[in-house]
PDB file of C-alpha atoms in Angstrom:
ATOM      1  CA  MET A   3     -36.881 -66.828  43.704  1.00  0.00           C
ATOM      2  CA  THR A   4     -34.701 -64.720  40.481  1.00  0.00           C
ATOM      3  CA  VAL A   5     -34.330 -61.567  42.907  1.00  0.00           C
ATOM      4  CA  SER A   6     -33.210 -64.267  46.441  1.00  0.00           C
ATOM      5  CA  VAL A   7     -31.019 -65.601  44.346  1.00  0.00           C
ATOM      6  CA  THR A   8     -29.728 -63.107  43.045  1.00  0.00           C
ATOM      7  CA  LEU A   9     -28.582 -61.138  46.360  1.00  0.00           C
ATOM      8  CA  VAL A  10     -27.665 -64.652  47.725  1.00  0.00           C
ATOM      9  CA  THR A  11     -25.182 -64.464  44.944  1.00  0.00           C
ATOM     10  CA  ILE A  12     -24.155 -60.714  44.534  1.00  0.00           C
ATOM     11  CA  LEU A  13     -23.040 -61.224  48.622  1.00  0.00           C
ATOM     12  CA  VAL A  14     -21.474 -64.623  48.157  1.00  0.00           C
ATOM     13  CA  ILE A  15     -19.136 -62.565  45.242  1.00  0.00           C
ATOM     14  CA  MET A  16     -19.047 -59.519  47.896  1.00  0.00           C
ATOM     15  CA  ALA A  17     -17.356 -61.464  50.604  1.00  0.00           C
ATOM     16  CA  ARG A  18     -15.124 -63.399  47.971  1.00  0.00           C
ATOM     17  CA  MET A  19     -14.007 -60.650  46.445  1.00  0.00           C
ATOM     18  CA  LEU A  20     -13.435 -59.021  50.490  1.00  0.00           C
ATOM     19  CA  TYR A  21     -11.944 -61.584  51.157  1.00  0.00           C
ATOM     20  CA  MET A  22      -9.204 -61.909  48.269  1.00  0.00           C
ATOM     21  CA  GLN A  23      -8.378 -58.106  47.844  1.00  0.00           C
ATOM     22  CA  PHE A  24      -7.957 -57.552  52.269  1.00  0.00           C
ATOM     23  CA  PHE A  25      -6.913 -61.360  54.392  1.00  0.00           C
ATOM     24  CA  SER A  26      -5.833 -63.753  51.638  1.00  0.00           C
ATOM     25  CA  ALA A  27      -1.951 -64.328  51.323  1.00  0.00           C
ATOM     26  CA  ARG A  28      -1.837 -62.157  47.727  1.00  0.00           C
ATOM     27  CA  ARG A  29      -3.643 -59.649  48.906  1.00  0.00           C
ATOM     28  CA  HIS A  30      -5.364 -58.956  45.260  1.00  0.00           C
ATOM     29  CA  LEU A  31      -7.650 -60.229  42.246  1.00  0.00           C
ATOM     30  CA  ASN A  32      -7.359 -62.949  39.766  1.00  0.00           C
ATOM     31  CA  PRO A  33      -8.615 -62.908  35.673  1.00  0.00           C
ATOM     32  CA  GLU A  34     -10.743 -65.160  37.446  1.00  0.00           C
ATOM     33  CA  GLU A  35     -12.213 -63.367  40.232  1.00  0.00           C
ATOM     34  CA  TRP A  36     -12.762 -60.057  37.531  1.00  0.00           C
ATOM     35  CA  CYS A  37     -14.909 -61.535  35.228  1.00  0.00           C
ATOM     36  CA  ILE A  38     -17.182 -63.095  38.254  1.00  0.00           C
ATOM     37  CA  ILE A  39     -17.342 -58.932  39.057  1.00  0.00           C
ATOM     38  CA  VAL A  40     -17.959 -57.836  35.505  1.00  0.00           C
ATOM     39  CA  ALA A  41     -20.978 -60.998  35.066  1.00  0.00           C
ATOM     40  CA  ALA A  42     -21.808 -59.572  38.701  1.00  0.00           C
ATOM     41  CA  THR A  43     -22.628 -56.647  37.492  1.00  0.00           C
ATOM     42  CA  ILE A  44     -23.938 -57.334  34.318  1.00  0.00           C
ATOM     43  CA  GLY A  45     -25.791 -60.027  35.679  1.00  0.00           C
ATOM     44  CA  LEU A  46     -27.645 -58.066  39.047  1.00  0.00           C
ATOM     45  CA  PRO A  47     -29.304 -55.752  36.069  1.00  0.00           C
ATOM     46  CA  SER A  48     -30.038 -58.166  33.485  1.00  0.00           C
ATOM     47  CA  ALA A  49     -32.561 -59.952  36.647  1.00  0.00           C
ATOM     48  CA  CYS A  50     -34.040 -56.068  37.496  1.00  0.00           C
ATOM     49  CA  ILE A  51     -35.187 -56.191  33.959  1.00  0.00           C
ATOM     50  CA  ASN A  52     -35.967 -59.528  33.821  1.00  0.00           C
ATOM     51  CA  VAL A  53     -38.164 -58.794  36.882  1.00  0.00           C
ATOM     52  CA  PHE A  54     -39.816 -55.656  36.717  1.00  0.00           C
ATOM     53  CA  ALA A  55     -39.761 -55.690  32.979  1.00  0.00           C
ATOM     54  CA  LEU A  56     -40.439 -58.362  31.222  1.00  0.00           C
ATOM     55  CA  VAL A  57     -42.446 -60.926  33.643  1.00  0.00           C
ATOM     56  CA  PRO A  58     -45.224 -58.373  33.917  1.00  0.00           C
ATOM     57  CA  SER A  59     -44.623 -57.131  30.423  1.00  0.00           C
ATOM     58  CA  GLY A  60     -45.955 -60.780  29.934  1.00  0.00           C
ATOM     59  CA  MET A  61     -42.923 -63.452  29.577  1.00  0.00           C
ATOM     60  CA  SER A  62     -44.081 -67.490  31.361  1.00  0.00           C
ATOM     61  CA  LYS A  63     -48.515 -65.609  30.013  1.00  0.00           C
ATOM     62  CA  ASP A  64     -50.196 -67.310  27.482  1.00  0.00           C
ATOM     63  CA  VAL A  65     -49.692 -65.288  24.275  1.00  0.00           C
ATOM     64  CA  TRP A  66     -52.814 -65.505  23.283  1.00  0.00           C
ATOM     65  CA  GLY A  67     -53.996 -62.988  26.094  1.00  0.00           C
ATOM     66  CA  LEU A  68     -51.050 -60.719  26.225  1.00  0.00           C
ATOM     67  CA  HIS A  69     -52.567 -57.340  23.837  1.00  0.00           C
ATOM     68  CA  PRO A  70     -50.677 -55.951  20.980  1.00  0.00           C
ATOM     69  CA  ALA A  71     -48.293 -53.709  22.909  1.00  0.00           C
ATOM     70  CA  GLY A  72     -47.411 -56.434  25.720  1.00  0.00           C
ATOM     71  CA  LEU A  73     -46.026 -59.030  22.682  1.00  0.00           C
ATOM     72  CA  VAL A  74     -44.023 -56.247  21.438  1.00  0.00           C
ATOM     73  CA  ALA A  75     -42.363 -54.877  24.956  1.00  0.00           C
ATOM     74  CA  THR A  76     -41.847 -58.783  25.857  1.00  0.00           C
ATOM     75  CA  ALA A  77     -40.093 -59.045  22.680  1.00  0.00           C
ATOM     76  CA  ARG A  78     -37.660 -56.111  23.337  1.00  0.00           C
ATOM     77  CA  TYR A  79     -37.141 -56.444  26.929  1.00  0.00           C
ATOM     78  CA  PHE A  80     -36.324 -60.851  25.817  1.00  0.00           C
ATOM     79  CA  PHE A  81     -33.428 -59.318  23.714  1.00  0.00           C
ATOM     80  CA  ILE A  82     -31.504 -57.341  25.887  1.00  0.00           C
ATOM     81  CA  VAL A  83     -32.004 -60.879  28.126  1.00  0.00           C
ATOM     82  CA  SER A  84     -30.460 -62.813  25.769  1.00  0.00           C
ATOM     83  CA  ILE A  85     -27.800 -60.570  24.666  1.00  0.00           C
ATOM     84  CA  THR A  86     -27.311 -60.384  28.239  1.00  0.00           C
ATOM     85  CA  TYR A  87     -27.385 -63.893  28.840  1.00  0.00           C
ATOM     86  CA  VAL A  88     -24.846 -64.362  26.069  1.00  0.00           C
ATOM     87  CA  VAL A  89     -22.294 -62.092  28.250  1.00  0.00           C
ATOM     88  CA  LEU A  90     -22.794 -64.083  31.404  1.00  0.00           C
ATOM     89  CA  MET A  91     -22.669 -67.802  29.972  1.00  0.00           C
ATOM     90  CA  MET A  92     -19.018 -66.256  28.422  1.00  0.00           C
ATOM     91  CA  LEU A  93     -18.185 -64.642  31.266  1.00  0.00           C
ATOM     92  CA  VAL A  94     -18.380 -67.570  33.574  1.00  0.00           C
ATOM     93  CA  LYS A  95     -17.092 -70.226  31.867  1.00  0.00           C
ATOM     94  CA  LEU A  96     -13.506 -67.783  31.039  1.00  0.00           C
ATOM     95  CA  SER A  97     -13.877 -67.874  35.094  1.00  0.00           C
ATOM     96  CA  LEU A  98     -13.490 -71.304  35.751  1.00  0.00           C
ATOM     97  CA  THR A  99     -10.686 -71.406  33.491  1.00  0.00           C
ATOM     98  CA  PHE A 100      -8.891 -69.050  34.298  1.00  0.00           C
ATOM     99  CA  PHE A 101      -9.465 -70.245  37.782  1.00  0.00           C
ATOM    100  CA  TYR A 102      -7.577 -74.042  36.269  1.00  0.00           C
ATOM    101  CA  LEU A 103      -4.658 -72.024  34.673  1.00  0.00           C
ATOM    102  CA  SER A 104      -3.973 -70.321  37.765  1.00  0.00           C
ATOM    103  CA  ILE A 105      -3.528 -74.375  39.506  1.00  0.00           C
ATOM    104  CA  PHE A 106      -2.062 -76.297  36.810  1.00  0.00           C
ATOM    105  CA  THR A 107       0.942 -76.847  34.727  1.00  0.00           C
ATOM    106  CA  GLY A 108       2.648 -77.996  32.156  1.00  0.00           C
ATOM    107  CA  ARG A 109       0.788 -79.330  28.132  1.00  0.00           C
ATOM    108  CA  ILE A 110      -2.344 -78.275  29.953  1.00  0.00           C
ATOM    109  CA  ARG A 111      -1.993 -74.948  30.192  1.00  0.00           C
ATOM    110  CA  TYR A 112      -2.252 -75.086  26.084  1.00  0.00           C
ATOM    111  CA  LEU A 113      -5.794 -76.130  26.280  1.00  0.00           C
ATOM    112  CA  LEU A 114      -6.371 -73.733  28.909  1.00  0.00           C
ATOM    113  CA  TRP A 115      -5.345 -71.177  26.323  1.00  0.00           C
ATOM    114  CA  ALA A 116      -7.242 -72.230  23.513  1.00  0.00           C
ATOM    115  CA  THR A 117     -10.128 -73.060  25.374  1.00  0.00           C
ATOM    116  CA  ILE A 118     -10.532 -68.841  26.683  1.00  0.00           C
ATOM    117  CA  ALA A 119     -10.332 -68.081  23.322  1.00  0.00           C
ATOM    118  CA  PHE A 120     -12.963 -71.237  21.724  1.00  0.00           C
ATOM    119  CA  HIS A 121     -14.838 -69.319  24.069  1.00  0.00           C
ATOM    120  CA  VAL A 122     -14.833 -65.527  22.857  1.00  0.00           C
ATOM    121  CA  VAL A 123     -15.497 -66.712  19.878  1.00  0.00           C
ATOM    122  CA  THR A 124     -18.257 -68.499  20.078  1.00  0.00           C
ATOM    123  CA  ALA A 125     -19.763 -66.277  22.142  1.00  0.00           C
ATOM    124  CA  THR A 126     -18.877 -63.228  20.075  1.00  0.00           C
ATOM    125  CA  THR A 127     -20.150 -65.208  16.592  1.00  0.00           C
ATOM    126  CA  TYR A 128     -23.308 -66.096  18.959  1.00  0.00           C
ATOM    127  CA  LEU A 129     -23.777 -62.554  19.878  1.00  0.00           C
ATOM    128  CA  LEU A 130     -23.715 -61.219  16.764  1.00  0.00           C
ATOM    129  CA  GLY A 131     -26.906 -63.835  15.970  1.00  0.00           C
ATOM    130  CA  VAL A 132     -28.839 -62.306  18.068  1.00  0.00           C
ATOM    131  CA  VAL A 133     -28.389 -58.672  18.202  1.00  0.00           C
ATOM    132  CA  PHE A 134     -28.895 -59.816  13.779  1.00  0.00           C
ATOM    133  CA  GLN A 135     -31.343 -62.319  14.032  1.00  0.00           C
ATOM    134  CA  CYS A 136     -33.705 -60.000  12.412  1.00  0.00           C
ATOM    135  CA  ILE A 137     -32.988 -57.224   9.905  1.00  0.00           C
ATOM    136  CA  PRO A 138     -33.597 -54.315  11.130  1.00  0.00           C
ATOM    137  CA  THR A 139     -32.736 -55.081  14.342  1.00  0.00           C
ATOM    138  CA  ALA A 140     -36.195 -53.575  15.881  1.00  0.00           C
ATOM    139  CA  TYR A 141     -38.364 -56.395  13.911  1.00  0.00           C
ATOM    140  CA  THR A 142     -37.253 -58.758  15.906  1.00  0.00           C
ATOM    141  CA  TRP A 143     -40.315 -56.436  18.491  1.00  0.00           C
ATOM    142  CA  GLU A 144     -41.719 -55.359  15.979  1.00  0.00           C
ATOM    143  CA  LYS A 145     -43.184 -57.895  14.652  1.00  0.00           C
ATOM    144  CA  PHE A 146     -45.352 -58.860  17.047  1.00  0.00           C
ATOM    145  CA  ASN A 147     -47.184 -55.265  16.609  1.00  0.00           C
ATOM    146  CA  PHE A 148     -50.097 -56.961  14.954  1.00  0.00           C
ATOM    147  CA  ALA A 149     -51.863 -53.498  15.908  1.00  0.00           C
ATOM    148  CA  SER A 150     -48.991 -51.125  13.982  1.00  0.00           C
ATOM    149  CA  THR A 151     -51.023 -49.452  10.262  1.00  0.00           C
ATOM    150  CA  ASN A 152     -47.369 -49.781   9.700  1.00  0.00           C
ATOM    151  CA  PRO A 153     -46.213 -52.180  10.241  1.00  0.00           C
ATOM    152  CA  VAL A 154     -41.755 -52.709  10.477  1.00  0.00           C
ATOM    153  CA  GLN A 155     -40.851 -54.696   7.530  1.00  0.00           C
ATOM    154  CA  GLY A 156     -38.019 -57.037   8.128  1.00  0.00           C
ATOM    155  CA  HIS A 157     -36.290 -60.833   7.662  1.00  0.00           C
ATOM    156  CA  CYS A 158     -34.974 -63.437  10.439  1.00  0.00           C
ATOM    157  CA  LEU A 159     -32.619 -65.764  10.360  1.00  0.00           C
ATOM    158  CA  ASP A 160     -34.041 -69.598  11.595  1.00  0.00           C
ATOM    159  CA  LEU A 161     -34.441 -68.619  16.127  1.00  0.00           C
ATOM    160  CA  ASN A 162     -35.225 -72.388  16.458  1.00  0.00           C
ATOM    161  CA  THR A 163     -31.456 -73.631  14.631  1.00  0.00           C
ATOM    162  CA  ALA A 164     -29.836 -71.230  15.780  1.00  0.00           C
ATOM    163  CA  GLY A 165     -30.694 -72.253  19.260  1.00  0.00           C
ATOM    164  CA  TRP A 166     -29.940 -75.884  19.031  1.00  0.00           C
ATOM    165  CA  ALA A 167     -26.744 -74.961  17.442  1.00  0.00           C
ATOM    166  CA  ASN A 168     -25.781 -72.286  20.607  1.00  0.00           C
ATOM    167  CA  SER A 169     -27.225 -75.493  22.655  1.00  0.00           C
ATOM    168  CA  ALA A 170     -25.103 -78.161  21.196  1.00  0.00           C
ATOM    169  CA  VAL A 171     -21.865 -76.131  20.926  1.00  0.00           C
ATOM    170  CA  SER A 172     -22.795 -75.079  25.060  1.00  0.00           C
ATOM    171  CA  VAL A 173     -22.921 -78.417  26.751  1.00  0.00           C
ATOM    172  CA  ALA A 174     -19.954 -79.477  24.749  1.00  0.00           C
ATOM    173  CA  ALA A 175     -18.042 -76.948  26.045  1.00  0.00           C
ATOM    174  CA  ASP A 176     -19.382 -77.771  29.725  1.00  0.00           C
ATOM    175  CA  LEU A 177     -18.193 -81.816  28.865  1.00  0.00           C
ATOM    176  CA  TRP A 178     -14.669 -80.154  27.942  1.00  0.00           C
ATOM    177  CA  LEU A 179     -14.922 -78.140  31.063  1.00  0.00           C
ATOM    178  CA  LEU A 180     -15.345 -80.861  33.322  1.00  0.00           C
ATOM    179  CA  SER A 181     -12.812 -83.586  31.131  1.00  0.00           C
ATOM    180  CA  LEU A 182     -10.109 -80.547  31.299  1.00  0.00           C
ATOM    181  CA  PRO A 183      -9.965 -81.196  35.303  1.00  0.00           C
ATOM    182  CA  LEU A 184     -10.521 -85.004  35.486  1.00  0.00           C
ATOM    183  CA  SER A 185      -7.331 -85.695  33.414  1.00  0.00           C
ATOM    184  CA  GLN A 186      -5.417 -83.969  35.879  1.00  0.00           C
ATOM    185  CA  VAL A 187      -7.019 -85.797  39.060  1.00  0.00           C
ATOM    186  CA  HIS A 188      -5.171 -89.684  38.295  1.00  0.00           C
ATOM    187  CA  LYS A 189      -1.704 -86.918  38.093  1.00  0.00           C
ATOM    188  CA  LEU A 190      -2.538 -86.334  42.222  1.00  0.00           C
ATOM    189  CA  ARG A 191      -0.623 -87.119  44.896  1.00  0.00           C
ATOM    190  CA  LEU A 192      -2.916 -88.163  46.301  1.00  0.00           C
ATOM    191  CA  THR A 193      -5.266 -91.229  47.983  1.00  0.00           C
ATOM    192  CA  TRP A 194      -7.660 -92.581  46.317  1.00  0.00           C
ATOM    193  CA  LYS A 195     -10.887 -90.875  47.887  1.00  0.00           C
ATOM    194  CA  LYS A 196      -8.837 -87.486  47.953  1.00  0.00           C
ATOM    195  CA  LYS A 197      -8.936 -87.958  44.470  1.00  0.00           C
ATOM    196  CA  VAL A 198     -12.188 -88.545  43.690  1.00  0.00           C
ATOM    197  CA  GLY A 199     -13.101 -86.405  46.255  1.00  0.00           C
ATOM    198  CA  ALA A 200     -11.134 -83.477  44.316  1.00  0.00           C
ATOM    199  CA  ALA A 201     -13.270 -84.863  40.892  1.00  0.00           C
ATOM    200  CA  LEU A 202     -16.538 -84.157  42.267  1.00  0.00           C
ATOM    201  CA  MET A 203     -14.876 -81.056  43.646  1.00  0.00           C
ATOM    202  CA  PHE A 204     -14.249 -80.428  40.276  1.00  0.00           C
ATOM    203  CA  MET A 205     -17.326 -81.222  38.948  1.00  0.00           C
ATOM    204  CA  THR A 206     -19.419 -79.876  41.358  1.00  0.00           C
ATOM    205  CA  GLY A 207     -17.596 -76.506  40.580  1.00  0.00           C
ATOM    206  CA  THR A 208     -18.396 -77.233  36.349  1.00  0.00           C
ATOM    207  CA  MET A 209     -21.664 -78.026  37.152  1.00  0.00           C
TER     208      MET A 209
END
């Protein structure tokens, strides 16, 4: 499933980039397209790690049935994928916000630039939290090495609290991204049916 979705996503992105570069009126890529290109560049190896390393090492299996080496490998790969996930989510949100910047005018642009800054700051903060969730960093996966005769010593943050906080901020950011274009629909010189269609389009894109 992950492989097929990744391949379809890459093909769709390539088709869009080729069209924008060679067949569209502007013949160049905007910031939102560059964000998607970078996201695809990071997402492809991330998906490969997930399919060919994380799952075979023990992801989705009962933890009690894994060998200590499998636990360590799973934790190490999950650490890498967690980093790429944070970056990918930031790039997707940035792409959507840059797209809004390209179509909206007026005061809402100040809100959109502030939203871009918010995405970067929150992603950077959470990225640092992921990288340094345990001190030393190697303790993030070595704490599962129960068979070691010389285990790595360290301490970690409260990951449950950090995870819930990130989820809350992410949901709030998604709702904010949804509300921004919807707040402009009523200003469009369209029939109410077309306004509903535009609202549904923005809702679909955001979700």
